[in-house]
Amino acid sequence: SLNLSVRFRNARSRVSMKETNTIGELKEEIAKSFNIPAEQQRIIVDWKEKKDDQQLLSEAGVVKKSKVIVLQK
């Protein structure tokens, strides 16, 4: 499983996901931690925005200890 560090503004959280989860599922988990609706999230991993909610985390280049930055639309 992936133990991801998620940052939104000055807040930080950890989210546990699997490589087979999608960007959309990651957004749902982030919504629980930060109370930001998934449709208002912009997900940045390794300085690249991940726009395809259907893309698997493994395909999106999300690996163990990836740092995820969340921006609000």
Short mmCIF file of N, CA and C in Angstrom, two decimals, residues 2 4-7 23 26-27 30 42-51 55-71:
data_model
loop_
_atom_site.label_atom_id
_atom_site.label_comp_id
_atom_site.label_asym_id
_atom_site.label_seq_id
_atom_site.Cartn_x
_atom_site.Cartn_y
_atom_site.Cartn_z
N LEU A 2 0.25 2.36 -0.36
CA LEU A 2 0.96 3.63 -0.45
C LEU A 2 0.59 4.50 0.74
N LEU A 4 0.72 8.05 1.68
CA LEU A 4 0.97 9.31 1.01
C LEU A 4 0.89 10.49 1.97
N SER A 5 1.80 11.41 1.81
CA SER A 5 1.77 12.66 2.55
C SER A 5 0.99 13.66 1.71
N VAL A 6 -0.07 14.22 2.31
CA VAL A 6 -0.94 15.14 1.58
C VAL A 6 -0.87 16.51 2.26
N ARG A 7 -0.71 17.54 1.46
CA ARG A 7 -0.64 18.90 1.99
C ARG A 7 -1.67 19.79 1.32
N ILE A 23 -7.18 8.22 -9.16
CA ILE A 23 -7.05 9.61 -8.73
C ILE A 23 -8.37 10.07 -8.09
N LEU A 26 -8.57 8.80 -4.61
CA LEU A 26 -7.66 9.60 -3.78
C LEU A 26 -8.34 10.90 -3.38
N LYS A 27 -9.02 11.54 -4.33
CA LYS A 27 -9.73 12.79 -4.04
C LYS A 27 -10.80 12.57 -2.97
N ILE A 30 -9.08 12.43 0.34
CA ILE A 30 -8.63 13.78 0.70
C ILE A 30 -9.82 14.61 1.17
N ARG A 42 -7.63 20.17 -7.00
CA ARG A 42 -6.61 19.98 -8.03
C ARG A 42 -5.49 19.21 -7.34
N ILE A 43 -5.11 18.08 -7.90
CA ILE A 43 -4.11 17.19 -7.31
C ILE A 43 -2.78 17.36 -8.03
N ILE A 44 -1.74 17.68 -7.27
CA ILE A 44 -0.40 17.86 -7.83
C ILE A 44 0.52 16.80 -7.23
N VAL A 45 1.16 16.02 -8.10
CA VAL A 45 2.14 15.01 -7.66
C VAL A 45 3.40 15.24 -8.48
N ASP A 46 4.52 15.39 -7.81
CA ASP A 46 5.79 15.65 -8.51
C ASP A 46 5.67 16.82 -9.48
N TRP A 47 5.03 17.87 -9.03
CA TRP A 47 4.90 19.13 -9.77
C TRP A 47 4.03 19.03 -11.01
N LYS A 48 3.27 17.93 -11.15
CA LYS A 48 2.39 17.77 -12.30
C LYS A 48 0.97 17.57 -11.82
N GLU A 49 0.03 18.29 -12.46
CA GLU A 49 -1.37 18.13 -12.07
C GLU A 49 -1.93 16.84 -12.66
N LYS A 50 -2.65 16.11 -11.84
CA LYS A 50 -3.29 14.86 -12.26
C LYS A 50 -4.77 15.15 -12.49
N LYS A 51 -5.19 15.19 -13.75
CA LYS A 51 -6.54 15.63 -14.10
C LYS A 51 -7.51 14.49 -14.37
N GLN A 55 -7.68 7.57 -13.82
CA GLN A 55 -6.32 7.05 -13.92
C GLN A 55 -5.91 6.36 -12.61
N LEU A 56 -5.31 5.18 -12.74
CA LEU A 56 -4.81 4.47 -11.57
C LEU A 56 -3.62 5.23 -10.99
N LEU A 57 -3.46 5.14 -9.68
CA LEU A 57 -2.33 5.81 -9.04
C LEU A 57 -1.01 5.31 -9.62
N SER A 58 -0.93 3.99 -9.90
CA SER A 58 0.30 3.43 -10.47
C SER A 58 0.60 4.04 -11.84
N GLU A 59 -0.42 4.28 -12.64
CA GLU A 59 -0.24 4.88 -13.96
C GLU A 59 0.12 6.37 -13.85
N ALA A 60 -0.34 7.00 -12.78
CA ALA A 60 -0.10 8.44 -12.59
C ALA A 60 1.27 8.72 -11.99
N GLY A 61 2.04 7.66 -11.72
CA GLY A 61 3.37 7.85 -11.16
C GLY A 61 3.38 8.08 -9.66
N VAL A 62 2.26 7.76 -9.00
CA VAL A 62 2.20 7.90 -7.54
C VAL A 62 2.85 6.66 -6.94
N VAL A 63 3.86 6.87 -6.12
CA VAL A 63 4.59 5.76 -5.50
C VAL A 63 4.61 5.95 -3.98
N LYS A 64 5.16 4.95 -3.28
CA LYS A 64 5.28 5.08 -1.83
C LYS A 64 5.97 6.38 -1.48
N LYS A 65 5.43 7.04 -0.49
CA LYS A 65 6.00 8.28 0.02
C LYS A 65 5.91 9.45 -0.96
N SER A 66 5.09 9.32 -1.99
CA SER A 66 4.85 10.47 -2.86
C SER A 66 4.24 11.59 -2.04
N LYS A 67 4.61 12.80 -2.39
CA LYS A 67 4.03 13.97 -1.73
C LYS A 67 2.94 14.52 -2.65
N VAL A 68 1.75 14.64 -2.09
CA VAL A 68 0.60 15.11 -2.84
C VAL A 68 0.24 16.51 -2.35
N ILE A 69 0.11 17.44 -3.26
CA ILE A 69 -0.30 18.80 -2.92
C ILE A 69 -1.70 19.00 -3.47
N VAL A 70 -2.58 19.55 -2.64
CA VAL A 70 -3.96 19.80 -3.04
C VAL A 70 -4.18 21.30 -3.15
N LEU A 71 -4.70 21.71 -4.28
CA LEU A 71 -5.11 23.10 -4.48
C LEU A 71 -6.62 23.09 -4.63
#
